[in-house]
Coordinates of C-alpha atoms in Angstrom, one line a residue:
M1372 CA -1.6 0.1 214.0
A1373 CA -2.7 2.9 211.7
E1374 CA -4.7 2.0 208.6
F1375 CA -4.0 3.2 205.1
M1376 CA -6.1 4.9 202.4
T1377 CA -5.6 2.0 200.0
G1378 CA -8.6 2.0 197.7
M1379 CA -9.8 5.3 199.1
K1380 CA -9.4 8.8 197.7
R1381 CA -10.6 12.0 199.3
T1382 CA -13.4 13.4 197.1
N1383 CA -14.5 16.4 199.2
Y1384 CA -13.5 18.6 202.1
C1385 CA -15.8 18.5 205.1
G1386 CA -17.0 22.0 205.0
E1387 CA -17.8 22.0 201.2
L1388 CA -20.7 19.6 201.3
R1389 CA -24.3 21.0 201.3
A1390 CA -27.9 19.8 200.9
S1391 CA -27.4 19.8 197.1
D1392 CA -25.0 16.8 197.7
I1393 CA -27.6 14.6 199.3
G1394 CA -27.4 11.1 197.8
K1395 CA -23.8 11.4 196.7
T1396 CA -21.1 8.9 197.9
V1397 CA -18.1 10.8 199.1
T1398 CA -14.9 10.4 201.0
V1399 CA -13.7 12.9 203.6
C1400 CA -10.6 13.1 205.8
G1401 CA -9.8 15.0 208.9
W1402 CA -9.5 15.2 212.7
V1403 CA -12.1 14.0 215.2
Q1404 CA -13.5 17.1 216.9
R1405 CA -15.7 15.1 219.2
Q1406 CA -17.6 11.8 219.5
R1407 CA -21.1 11.5 220.9
D1408 CA -22.3 8.0 222.0
L1409 CA -26.1 7.8 222.1
G1410 CA -26.3 4.1 222.6
Q1411 CA -27.4 2.6 219.3
L1412 CA -26.2 5.7 217.5
I1413 CA -22.8 7.4 217.4
F1414 CA -22.0 10.8 215.9
I1415 CA -18.6 12.1 215.1
D1416 CA -17.8 15.7 214.3
L1417 CA -15.0 15.5 211.7
R1418 CA -12.9 18.7 211.2
D1419 CA -10.6 19.8 208.4
R1420 CA -9.5 23.2 207.2
T1421 CA -12.8 24.0 205.6
G1422 CA -15.2 23.2 208.5
I1423 CA -17.0 20.4 210.3
L1424 CA -19.1 17.6 209.0
Q1425 CA -21.2 15.2 211.1
L1426 CA -20.5 11.5 210.6
A1427 CA -23.4 9.1 211.6
F1428 CA -23.1 5.4 212.7
N1429 CA -25.9 2.9 213.5
D1430 CA -25.1 -0.4 215.2
A1431 CA -27.9 -2.0 213.1
T1432 CA -26.2 -1.1 209.8
D1433 CA -22.6 -2.3 210.3
R1434 CA -21.5 -3.5 213.7
A1435 CA -17.8 -3.5 212.8
I1436 CA -17.8 0.1 211.7
F1437 CA -20.0 1.0 214.7
D1438 CA -17.4 -0.5 217.1
K1439 CA -14.6 1.3 215.4
A1440 CA -16.5 4.6 215.7
F1441 CA -17.0 3.8 219.4
S1442 CA -13.2 3.8 219.9
M1443 CA -12.7 7.2 218.3
R1444 CA -11.2 9.9 220.5
S1445 CA -10.5 13.6 219.9
E1446 CA -7.8 14.5 217.4
Y1447 CA -7.7 11.0 215.9
V1448 CA -7.0 11.3 212.1
V1449 CA -9.6 9.4 210.1
A1450 CA -10.9 8.9 206.6
A1451 CA -14.6 8.1 206.1
T1452 CA -16.6 7.1 203.0
G1453 CA -20.4 7.2 203.0
V1454 CA -23.6 8.6 201.5
V1455 CA -24.6 12.2 202.2
R1456 CA -28.1 12.4 203.7
E1457 CA -30.4 14.9 205.4
R1458 CA -30.0 15.4 209.1
S1459 CA -33.0 14.7 211.2
S1460 CA -31.8 17.3 213.8
K1461 CA -30.3 20.2 211.9
N1462 CA -27.7 22.6 213.2
P1463 CA -28.2 26.2 211.9
E1464 CA -24.8 27.3 213.3
L1465 CA -22.9 25.1 210.9
P1466 CA -22.8 25.6 207.1
T1467 CA -23.0 21.8 206.9
G1468 CA -25.8 21.7 209.5
D1469 CA -28.5 20.4 207.2
I1470 CA -26.6 17.2 206.3
E1471 CA -24.6 14.3 207.7
L1472 CA -22.5 11.4 206.3
E1473 CA -23.9 7.9 206.7
V1474 CA -20.6 6.1 207.0
T1475 CA -19.9 2.8 205.1
D1476 CA -16.1 2.7 205.5
L1477 CA -14.1 4.2 208.4
R1478 CA -10.3 4.1 208.7
V1479 CA -8.1 5.3 211.5
L1480 CA -5.1 6.9 209.9
A1481 CA -3.4 8.1 213.1
K1482 CA -4.2 8.0 216.8
S1483 CA -3.7 10.9 219.1
E1484 CA -2.9 11.3 222.8
T1485 CA -5.1 13.7 224.8
P1486 CA -3.9 17.1 223.7
P1487 CA -2.8 19.7 226.3
F1488 CA -5.7 21.9 225.4
E1489 CA -9.0 21.6 223.6
I1490 CA -8.9 22.4 219.8
V1491 CA -11.7 24.9 219.8
E1492 CA -12.2 28.5 218.5
K1493 CA -11.5 31.5 220.7
S1494 CA -9.5 29.4 223.2
N1495 CA -8.7 31.1 226.5
V1496 CA -5.6 28.9 226.9
K1497 CA -2.4 30.9 227.8
E1498 CA -0.5 32.0 224.8
D1499 CA 2.8 30.4 226.0
L1500 CA 1.1 27.0 226.1
R1501 CA -0.5 27.5 222.7
L1502 CA 2.9 28.5 221.2
K1503 CA 4.7 25.5 222.8
Y1504 CA 2.2 23.3 220.9
R1505 CA 1.8 25.6 218.0
Y1506 CA 1.1 22.7 215.6
L1507 CA -2.0 21.9 217.7
D1508 CA -2.9 25.6 218.0
L1509 CA -2.8 25.9 214.2
R1510 CA -5.6 23.3 214.0
R1511 CA -8.0 25.7 215.5
P1512 CA -10.4 27.1 212.8
D1513 CA -10.0 30.7 213.9
V1514 CA -6.2 30.5 213.7
Q1515 CA -6.4 28.7 210.3
D1516 CA -8.6 31.5 209.1
K1517 CA -5.9 34.0 209.8
I1518 CA -3.2 32.0 208.1
I1519 CA -5.4 31.5 205.1
G1520 CA -6.2 35.2 205.1
R1521 CA -2.5 35.9 204.9
H1522 CA -2.2 33.6 201.9
K1523 CA -5.0 35.5 200.1
I1524 CA -3.4 38.9 200.8
V1525 CA 0.0 37.6 199.4
K1526 CA -1.7 36.2 196.3
V1527 CA -3.5 39.6 195.7
A1528 CA -0.1 41.3 196.1
R1529 CA 1.7 39.0 193.6
D1530 CA -1.1 39.3 191.0
Y1531 CA -1.4 43.1 191.4
F1532 CA 2.2 43.8 191.0
D1533 CA 2.5 41.3 188.1
D1534 CA -0.5 43.1 186.4
N1535 CA 1.4 46.4 186.8
G1536 CA 4.6 45.3 185.1
F1537 CA 6.7 44.2 188.1
F1538 CA 9.0 41.2 188.2
E1539 CA 9.3 39.2 191.3
I1540 CA 13.1 38.8 191.9
E1541 CA 14.7 37.1 194.8
T1542 CA 17.5 38.9 196.5
P1543 CA 20.2 37.1 198.7
I1544 CA 19.6 36.0 202.3
L1545 CA 23.4 35.8 203.1
I1546 CA 24.7 39.3 202.5
K1547 CA 27.5 41.7 203.6
S1548 CA 27.0 43.3 207.0
T1549 CA 26.4 47.0 206.7
P1550 CA 25.4 48.1 210.2
E1551 CA 23.3 51.2 210.2
G1552 CA 20.3 51.1 212.5
A1553 CA 19.1 47.8 214.0
R1554 CA 21.7 45.1 214.7
D1555 CA 22.4 42.5 212.1
Y1556 CA 22.1 38.8 212.7
L1557 CA 25.5 37.5 211.8
V1558 CA 26.2 34.1 210.1
P1559 CA 29.8 32.7 210.4
S1560 CA 31.4 31.2 207.3
R1561 CA 33.2 27.9 207.6
M1562 CA 34.9 28.5 204.2
F1563 CA 36.2 31.9 205.3
P1564 CA 37.2 31.6 209.0
G1565 CA 36.8 34.8 211.0
S1566 CA 34.4 36.3 208.3
F1567 CA 30.7 36.6 208.6
F1568 CA 27.6 37.0 206.4
A1569 CA 24.6 38.9 207.7
L1570 CA 20.9 38.2 207.3
P1571 CA 19.2 41.1 205.5
Q1572 CA 17.3 43.7 207.5
S1573 CA 15.7 44.5 204.1
P1574 CA 16.5 44.0 200.4
Q1575 CA 17.3 47.7 200.1
L1576 CA 20.7 47.7 198.5
Y1577 CA 19.9 44.9 196.1
K1578 CA 16.7 46.3 194.9
Q1579 CA 18.4 49.6 194.2
L1580 CA 21.0 47.6 192.2
L1581 CA 18.2 45.9 190.3
M1582 CA 17.0 49.4 189.2
L1583 CA 20.5 50.1 188.0
S1584 CA 20.5 46.8 186.2
G1585 CA 17.5 47.9 184.1
F1586 CA 14.7 45.8 185.4
D1587 CA 12.7 48.9 186.0
R1588 CA 10.0 47.4 188.3
Y1589 CA 10.8 44.9 191.0
M1590 CA 8.8 43.3 193.8
Q1591 CA 9.4 40.6 196.3
V1592 CA 7.7 39.0 199.3
A1593 CA 10.9 39.3 201.2
R1594 CA 12.1 37.7 204.5
C1595 CA 13.9 40.2 206.7
F1596 CA 15.8 39.9 210.0
R1597 CA 16.6 42.4 212.8
D1598 CA 18.4 41.6 216.0
E1599 CA 16.4 44.3 217.9
D1600 CA 15.9 44.8 221.6
L1601 CA 12.9 43.0 223.1
R1602 CA 9.5 44.3 222.2
A1603 CA 6.1 42.7 222.8
D1604 CA 4.8 42.8 219.3
R1605 CA 8.0 42.7 217.1
Q1606 CA 9.5 39.7 215.5
P1607 CA 13.2 39.1 214.8
E1608 CA 12.2 37.7 211.4
F1609 CA 9.4 39.2 209.4
T1610 CA 8.1 39.6 205.9
Q1611 CA 7.8 42.6 203.6
I1612 CA 5.9 43.2 200.4
D1613 CA 8.8 45.1 198.8
F1614 CA 8.8 47.0 195.6
E1615 CA 11.0 49.5 193.7
M1616 CA 10.4 51.5 190.5
S1617 CA 12.7 53.5 188.1
F1618 CA 12.0 56.8 186.4
V1619 CA 9.4 57.8 189.0
S1620 CA 8.4 60.5 191.4
A1621 CA 7.1 60.0 194.9
D1622 CA 3.6 60.5 193.6
D1623 CA 4.1 57.5 191.2
V1624 CA 5.2 55.2 194.0
M1625 CA 2.3 56.3 196.3
E1626 CA -0.2 55.7 193.4
I1627 CA 1.0 52.2 193.0
A1628 CA 0.8 51.5 196.7
E1629 CA -2.7 53.0 197.0
G1630 CA -3.8 50.8 194.1
F1631 CA -2.6 47.7 195.9
M1632 CA -4.4 48.7 199.1
K1633 CA -7.6 49.4 197.3
L1634 CA -7.5 46.0 195.5
V1635 CA -6.5 43.9 198.6
Y1636 CA -9.3 45.4 200.7
K1637 CA -11.8 44.8 198.0
K1638 CA -10.7 41.2 197.2
V1639 CA -10.1 40.0 200.8
L1640 CA -12.7 42.0 202.8
G1641 CA -15.1 43.3 200.2
I1642 CA -14.4 46.9 201.4
D1643 CA -14.1 49.8 198.9
L1644 CA -11.4 52.3 199.9
E1645 CA -11.5 55.8 198.6
T1646 CA -8.3 57.0 196.8
P1647 CA -6.2 59.0 196.7
F1648 CA -5.5 58.8 200.5
R1649 CA -5.2 61.9 202.6
R1650 CA -1.7 63.4 202.9
M1651 CA -0.2 65.1 205.9
T1652 CA 3.3 66.4 206.4
W1653 CA 5.4 65.1 209.3
D1654 CA 5.4 68.5 210.9
E1655 CA 1.6 68.7 210.8
A1656 CA 1.3 65.1 212.2
M1657 CA 3.6 65.8 215.1
T1658 CA 2.1 69.2 215.9
R1659 CA -1.5 68.1 215.8
F1660 CA -1.3 64.5 217.0
G1661 CA 2.1 64.0 218.6
S1662 CA 2.9 61.1 216.3
D1663 CA 4.3 60.4 212.9
K1664 CA 1.7 57.6 212.6
P1665 CA -1.4 59.5 213.8
D1666 CA -4.8 57.8 214.3
L1667 CA -7.4 60.1 212.8
R1668 CA -10.4 58.1 213.8
F1669 CA -10.9 60.4 216.8
G1670 CA -10.1 63.9 217.9
L1671 CA -8.1 64.8 221.0
E1672 CA -5.7 67.0 219.0
L1673 CA -2.7 68.6 220.7
A1674 CA -2.8 72.4 221.3
D1675 CA 0.4 74.4 221.6
L1676 CA 0.3 76.5 224.9
T1677 CA 3.8 77.8 224.6
A1678 CA 2.8 81.3 223.4
D1679 CA 0.1 81.6 226.1
L1680 CA 2.8 80.9 228.8
K1681 CA 5.8 82.7 227.3
S1682 CA 6.0 85.1 230.3
T1683 CA 5.0 82.6 233.0
E1684 CA 6.9 82.4 236.2
F1685 CA 5.6 78.9 237.0
R1686 CA 8.9 77.0 237.2
V1687 CA 7.7 73.8 235.5
F1688 CA 6.4 75.6 232.4
K1689 CA 9.0 78.3 232.4
G1690 CA 11.9 75.7 232.5
A1691 CA 10.4 73.8 229.6
I1692 CA 10.1 77.0 227.4
D1693 CA 13.5 78.5 228.4
G1694 CA 15.1 75.1 227.7
G1695 CA 14.0 75.2 224.1
G1696 CA 11.0 72.9 224.4
G1697 CA 7.4 73.7 225.0
V1698 CA 4.1 73.2 226.7
R1699 CA 1.2 71.4 225.0
G1700 CA -2.1 69.9 226.0
I1701 CA -5.2 68.0 225.0
N1702 CA -8.8 68.5 226.1
L1703 CA -10.8 65.4 227.0
K1704 CA -14.2 66.8 226.2
G1705 CA -17.2 66.1 228.4
L1706 CA -15.6 63.3 230.4
A1707 CA -14.5 65.0 233.6
E1708 CA -17.0 62.9 235.6
K1709 CA -15.6 59.7 234.2
L1710 CA -11.9 60.5 234.7
S1711 CA -11.4 60.7 238.5
R1712 CA -8.5 62.3 240.3
K1713 CA -7.3 58.8 241.2
E1714 CA -7.3 57.8 237.5
I1715 CA -5.4 61.0 236.6
D1716 CA -2.7 60.1 239.1
K1717 CA -2.4 56.7 237.5
L1718 CA -2.0 58.3 234.1
T1719 CA 0.6 60.6 235.5
E1720 CA 2.7 57.6 236.5
W1721 CA 2.0 55.9 233.2
I1722 CA 3.1 58.8 231.0
K1723 CA 6.5 59.0 232.7
S1724 CA 7.5 55.9 230.7
Y1725 CA 7.4 58.2 227.6
G1726 CA 9.9 60.6 229.2
A1727 CA 7.5 63.1 230.8
K1728 CA 8.2 64.2 234.3
G1729 CA 4.6 64.6 235.1
L1730 CA 1.1 65.5 233.9
A1731 CA -0.6 68.8 234.7
W1732 CA -4.4 68.8 234.8
T1733 CA -7.6 70.7 235.3
R1734 CA -11.0 69.1 236.0
L1735 CA -14.0 71.2 235.2
T1736 CA -16.9 69.3 236.7
A1737 CA -20.4 70.7 237.3
G1738 CA -19.7 70.4 241.0
G1739 CA -16.6 72.4 241.0
E1740 CA -13.2 73.0 239.4
T1741 CA -9.8 71.5 240.5
S1742 CA -6.4 72.0 239.0
S1743 CA -2.8 70.9 239.7
Y1744 CA -1.3 74.1 238.1
E1745 CA -3.7 77.0 237.7
K1746 CA -2.9 78.4 241.2
F1747 CA 0.7 78.9 240.0
L1748 CA -0.3 80.9 236.9
A1749 CA -1.4 84.5 236.6
P1750 CA -5.2 84.7 236.0
E1751 CA -4.7 85.8 232.4
E1752 CA -2.4 82.9 231.7
A1753 CA -4.8 80.4 233.1
A1754 CA -7.6 82.0 231.1
A1755 CA -5.5 81.9 227.9
V1756 CA -4.7 78.2 228.4
R1757 CA -8.4 77.4 228.8
K1758 CA -9.3 79.4 225.7
T1759 CA -6.6 77.7 223.6
L1760 CA -7.8 74.3 224.7
G1761 CA -11.5 75.2 224.2
A1762 CA -12.3 74.4 227.9
E1763 CA -15.9 74.0 229.0
T1764 CA -17.7 72.6 232.0
G1765 CA -17.3 68.8 231.9
D1766 CA -13.8 68.8 230.3
V1767 CA -10.5 67.6 231.5
L1768 CA -7.4 69.5 230.4
L1769 CA -4.2 67.5 230.4
I1770 CA -0.8 69.2 229.8
V1771 CA 2.8 68.1 229.4
A1772 CA 5.8 70.4 229.5
S1773 CA 9.4 69.5 228.7
D1774 CA 12.6 71.1 227.4
E1775 CA 12.5 68.5 224.7
N1776 CA 9.7 68.7 222.2
K1777 CA 10.1 65.0 221.4
V1778 CA 9.1 64.1 225.0
V1779 CA 6.0 66.4 224.7
F1780 CA 5.0 64.8 221.4
D1781 CA 5.7 61.2 222.5
S1782 CA 3.8 61.6 225.8
L1783 CA 0.7 63.4 224.5
G1784 CA 0.6 61.3 221.3
A1785 CA 0.5 58.1 223.5
L1786 CA -1.9 59.7 226.0
R1787 CA -4.5 60.6 223.3
C1788 CA -4.5 57.0 222.0
E1789 CA -4.8 55.6 225.6
L1790 CA -7.8 57.9 226.4
A1791 CA -9.5 57.1 223.1
R1792 CA -9.3 53.4 223.8
R1793 CA -10.3 53.8 227.4
F1794 CA -13.4 55.9 226.6
D1795 CA -14.3 54.2 223.3
L1796 CA -13.8 57.3 221.2
I1797 CA -12.5 55.5 218.1
D1798 CA -14.7 55.3 215.0
K1799 CA -14.2 51.7 213.8
S1800 CA -16.8 51.9 211.0
K1801 CA -14.1 52.0 208.3
P1802 CA -10.4 51.9 207.8
C1803 CA -8.5 55.2 208.1
L1804 CA -5.5 55.5 205.7
L1805 CA -3.3 58.4 205.1
W1806 CA 0.2 59.3 203.9
V1807 CA 2.7 61.1 206.2
T1808 CA 5.3 62.9 204.0
D1809 CA 8.3 65.2 204.2
F1810 CA 10.0 63.4 207.1
P1811 CA 13.2 64.9 208.5
L1812 CA 16.2 63.3 206.7
F1813 CA 18.1 62.9 210.0
E1814 CA 17.3 62.6 213.7
Y1815 CA 19.8 63.2 216.5
S1816 CA 20.9 60.3 218.6
K1817 CA 21.9 61.1 222.1
E1818 CA 23.3 57.7 222.6
E1819 CA 25.6 58.0 219.6
N1820 CA 26.1 61.7 219.9
R1821 CA 25.5 62.2 216.2
F1822 CA 22.9 62.5 213.5
V1823 CA 21.5 59.2 212.2
A1824 CA 19.2 58.6 209.2
M1825 CA 15.5 58.6 210.2
H1826 CA 14.7 56.0 207.5
H1827 CA 18.0 54.9 205.9
P1828 CA 21.1 56.5 204.4
F1829 CA 20.0 56.1 200.8
T1830 CA 17.0 58.4 201.1
C1831 CA 17.1 61.4 198.9
P1832 CA 16.8 64.8 200.5
R1833 CA 14.5 67.4 199.1
L1834 CA 16.4 69.3 196.4
E1835 CA 15.6 72.7 198.0
D1836 CA 17.4 71.5 201.2
L1837 CA 20.6 70.2 199.6
D1838 CA 22.6 73.3 200.5
K1839 CA 21.8 72.6 204.2
L1840 CA 23.1 69.0 204.2
E1841 CA 26.4 69.9 205.9
S1842 CA 25.5 73.2 207.6
D1843 CA 22.1 72.4 209.1
P1844 CA 21.4 68.7 208.7
G1845 CA 18.6 68.8 211.4
S1846 CA 16.5 71.0 209.1
V1847 CA 16.8 68.9 206.0
K1848 CA 13.6 67.1 204.8
A1849 CA 13.5 63.8 202.9
I1850 CA 11.5 62.8 199.9
A1851 CA 10.0 60.1 202.1
Y1852 CA 6.5 58.8 202.8
D1853 CA 4.9 56.4 205.2
M1854 CA 1.5 54.8 204.8
V1855 CA -0.5 54.8 208.1
L1856 CA -3.5 52.6 208.8
N1857 CA -5.6 53.2 211.9
G1858 CA -2.6 54.8 213.7
N1859 CA -0.2 52.1 212.7
E1860 CA 2.7 52.5 210.3
L1861 CA 1.9 50.0 207.5
G1862 CA 4.8 50.7 205.2
G1863 CA 7.2 53.3 204.2
G1864 CA 9.5 54.3 201.4
S1865 CA 11.3 57.1 199.6
I1866 CA 12.9 58.4 196.5
R1867 CA 16.5 57.1 196.6
I1868 CA 19.8 58.8 196.0
N1869 CA 21.2 57.9 192.6
D1870 CA 24.1 60.3 192.4
P1871 CA 27.4 58.9 193.9
E1872 CA 28.6 62.4 194.9
L1873 CA 25.4 63.1 196.8
Q1874 CA 25.5 59.7 198.4
Q1875 CA 29.0 60.5 199.6
R1876 CA 27.8 63.8 201.1
M1877 CA 25.0 61.8 202.9
F1878 CA 27.6 59.4 204.4
K1879 CA 29.7 62.4 205.5
A1880 CA 26.7 64.0 207.2
L1881 CA 26.2 60.7 209.1
G1882 CA 29.7 60.9 210.4
L1883 CA 31.3 58.2 208.1
T1884 CA 34.7 58.9 206.7
P1885 CA 35.2 58.2 202.9
E1886 CA 37.2 55.1 203.9
E1887 CA 34.4 53.8 206.2
A1888 CA 31.8 54.5 203.6
Q1889 CA 33.8 52.7 200.9
K1890 CA 34.3 49.7 203.2
R1891 CA 30.6 49.4 204.0
F1892 CA 28.9 50.5 200.9
G1893 CA 31.7 50.7 198.2
F1894 CA 29.9 48.3 195.9
L1895 CA 26.9 50.5 195.8
I1896 CA 28.8 53.7 195.3
D1897 CA 30.8 52.1 192.5
A1898 CA 27.7 50.9 190.8
F1899 CA 26.2 54.4 190.8
R1900 CA 29.1 55.5 188.6
Y1901 CA 27.7 53.4 185.8
G1902 CA 24.4 55.1 185.2
A1903 CA 21.8 54.8 187.9
P1904 CA 18.3 55.9 187.0
P1905 CA 16.2 58.0 189.4
H1906 CA 14.2 55.4 191.4
G1907 CA 12.1 54.9 194.5
G1908 CA 9.9 52.4 196.2
M1909 CA 8.6 51.2 199.5
A1910 CA 7.8 48.2 201.5
F1911 CA 4.7 47.1 203.3
G1912 CA 5.0 45.1 206.6
L1913 CA 3.1 42.0 205.6
D1914 CA 2.6 40.7 209.1
R1915 CA 1.2 44.0 210.3
L1916 CA -1.0 44.4 207.3
V1917 CA -2.6 41.0 207.8
M1918 CA -3.0 41.7 211.6
L1919 CA -4.8 45.0 210.9
M1920 CA -6.9 43.8 208.0
L1921 CA -8.1 40.7 209.9
D1922 CA -8.5 42.6 213.2
C1923 CA -6.1 40.5 215.2
D1924 CA -4.8 41.3 218.7
S1925 CA -1.2 40.4 218.1
I1926 CA 1.1 40.1 215.2
R1927 CA 1.9 36.6 216.4
D1928 CA -1.7 35.6 215.5
V1929 CA -0.9 35.9 211.7
I1930 CA 2.4 34.1 211.7
A1931 CA 2.5 30.3 211.5
F1932 CA 5.4 29.8 213.8
P1933 CA 6.1 33.1 215.6
K1934 CA 8.8 34.0 218.1
V1935 CA 7.9 35.4 221.6
A1936 CA 9.1 38.7 223.0
S1937 CA 12.5 37.2 224.0
S1938 CA 13.1 36.3 220.3
S1939 CA 12.9 32.6 221.2
E1940 CA 10.6 29.9 219.8
L1941 CA 8.8 28.0 222.5
M1942 CA 7.9 25.1 220.3
S1943 CA 11.4 24.0 219.2
G1944 CA 13.4 25.7 221.9
A1945 CA 15.4 27.8 219.5
P1946 CA 17.9 29.3 219.9
T1947 CA 20.0 26.5 221.5
D1948 CA 23.6 25.5 222.1
V1949 CA 25.4 23.9 219.3
D1950 CA 27.9 21.1 219.2
E1951 CA 31.5 21.9 220.0
V1952 CA 32.6 20.3 216.8
Q1953 CA 30.5 22.8 214.8
L1954 CA 32.0 25.7 216.7
A1955 CA 35.5 24.3 216.1
E1956 CA 34.9 24.1 212.4
L1957 CA 33.9 27.7 212.4
G1958 CA 36.7 28.8 214.6
I1959 CA 34.3 30.2 217.2
A1960 CA 34.8 30.1 221.0
I1961 CA 32.0 30.9 223.4
L1962 CA 33.0 33.3 226.2
P1963 CA 31.7 32.5 229.7
K1964 CA 28.6 34.5 230.7
D1965 CA 30.5 36.6 233.2
D1966 CA 33.0 37.6 230.4
N1967 CA 30.0 38.5 228.1
R1968 CA 28.6 40.8 230.8
T1969 CA 32.0 42.4 231.3
K1970 CA 32.3 43.1 227.5
E1971 CA 28.8 44.6 227.5
K1972 CA 29.6 47.0 230.3
Q1973 CA 32.7 48.1 228.4

């Protein structure tokens, strides 16, 4: 039977005690990390969230307590009172390694079965097992450090925005479904049979309404939900540090965001960031790096070879250029001896997942030159390609051609990052932050056969592009900006539309009829008619920010109870079936699986 802490009160955490506390009587609580029986002496390493403290027991001092210590097993929960004393055998690897606790009272608060894995740092246990027993995994000190680090980052955020005049205001979790982009999670209503709430993909509409309401500056640590297709490092529920401001320009919003990043790096990691951050247009980012979230910690910039090959008869390159696309390449400088033909063949297969049909290459080794394409080019064309790519002996030239520029950019953008990781080309000495600006307002969706909003349909177009909104929507740029950290999108935002007529034009450009726009977003359009100030904002992905700042391998490492790639939770088994009575109350019937598949095919 478990004992109680009657007459005892924890006075200190295990990891707080030091040599300056020698002679003090203290009470500590925690979990048994391990027990060491040395015959007449027993030592227990006691662990709590702050660290480990050694407890010492001598059979000559108190036999009853000694026998109790003998019965201790890993992960028992105990409370111990005693006198802090100097250790005879010090442990320099522990902050508490100069001291130990000579125990005078020991109580077992809870016993433990043998856990399915050892509770130690840097465990090599499979992730699925750790997530099934996540409550045990969270006891590991390195995991706790990440969750505590997350807490510190959130605290800095709340304090920073409060100091800058922002109010933290909660927006609803049960909202109207306004599908545009990712799928909503739908919530049936028992009180309104056949009707559904949705879980918010972001607080976007409500924070805009708060600007209209006169609050001027809003922030929220907001929970968001997206029923997206499976991705290894995405979560169906995630957290944003969300903020919005009235009477501002894009520069004002970016300045506030930079101030937060500068403060949070200083407070949490002791790193001084230089501000303002570098800015780069979307066009430049795509042209030079093949990505709207470029990693600038290494080179491997893209080179446009289309002009060099405009008259080529080589079918692969000619077809790409004539089809409205292009030919671009990168130069892997000085690494021809390290990138074998076999490895290039593997990269050729790998890059096909980004839409490329293949990878053209030239290896310029000291022992000779080999190429997959030069024999098909005129000598002057091959020479022009080498010149544009700055080719020298020791280099590898890697080229992608496609009648879709997006395929070229996606493929080479991913390839440069893969090569940088593989050959350790990344400068990790300091964080690399920049802004990517002037995004296209729209992108064309082949699946939907229409233009869709690149960010969301409330983003304001550049004023100089307004006359092209209907006639040439693909060329319209947005007053939008993304913050990029080490090649990862950290957050994004925009100046919003605050004119109801312009908002209607935006919906029309997206293919919505006035009736459809009113049905989905009528409450917002109506609100704009009552005086909406110019406003803008952005949101940081908190989970990703914590992951990058704390140098974690996965976003799941910084979430207390994460989902896996299938959007399920291994620990609780969610999602699960529900009782037929609950379904009947909601007026919901579950189709057989075969019927579901039939519906999906239709």
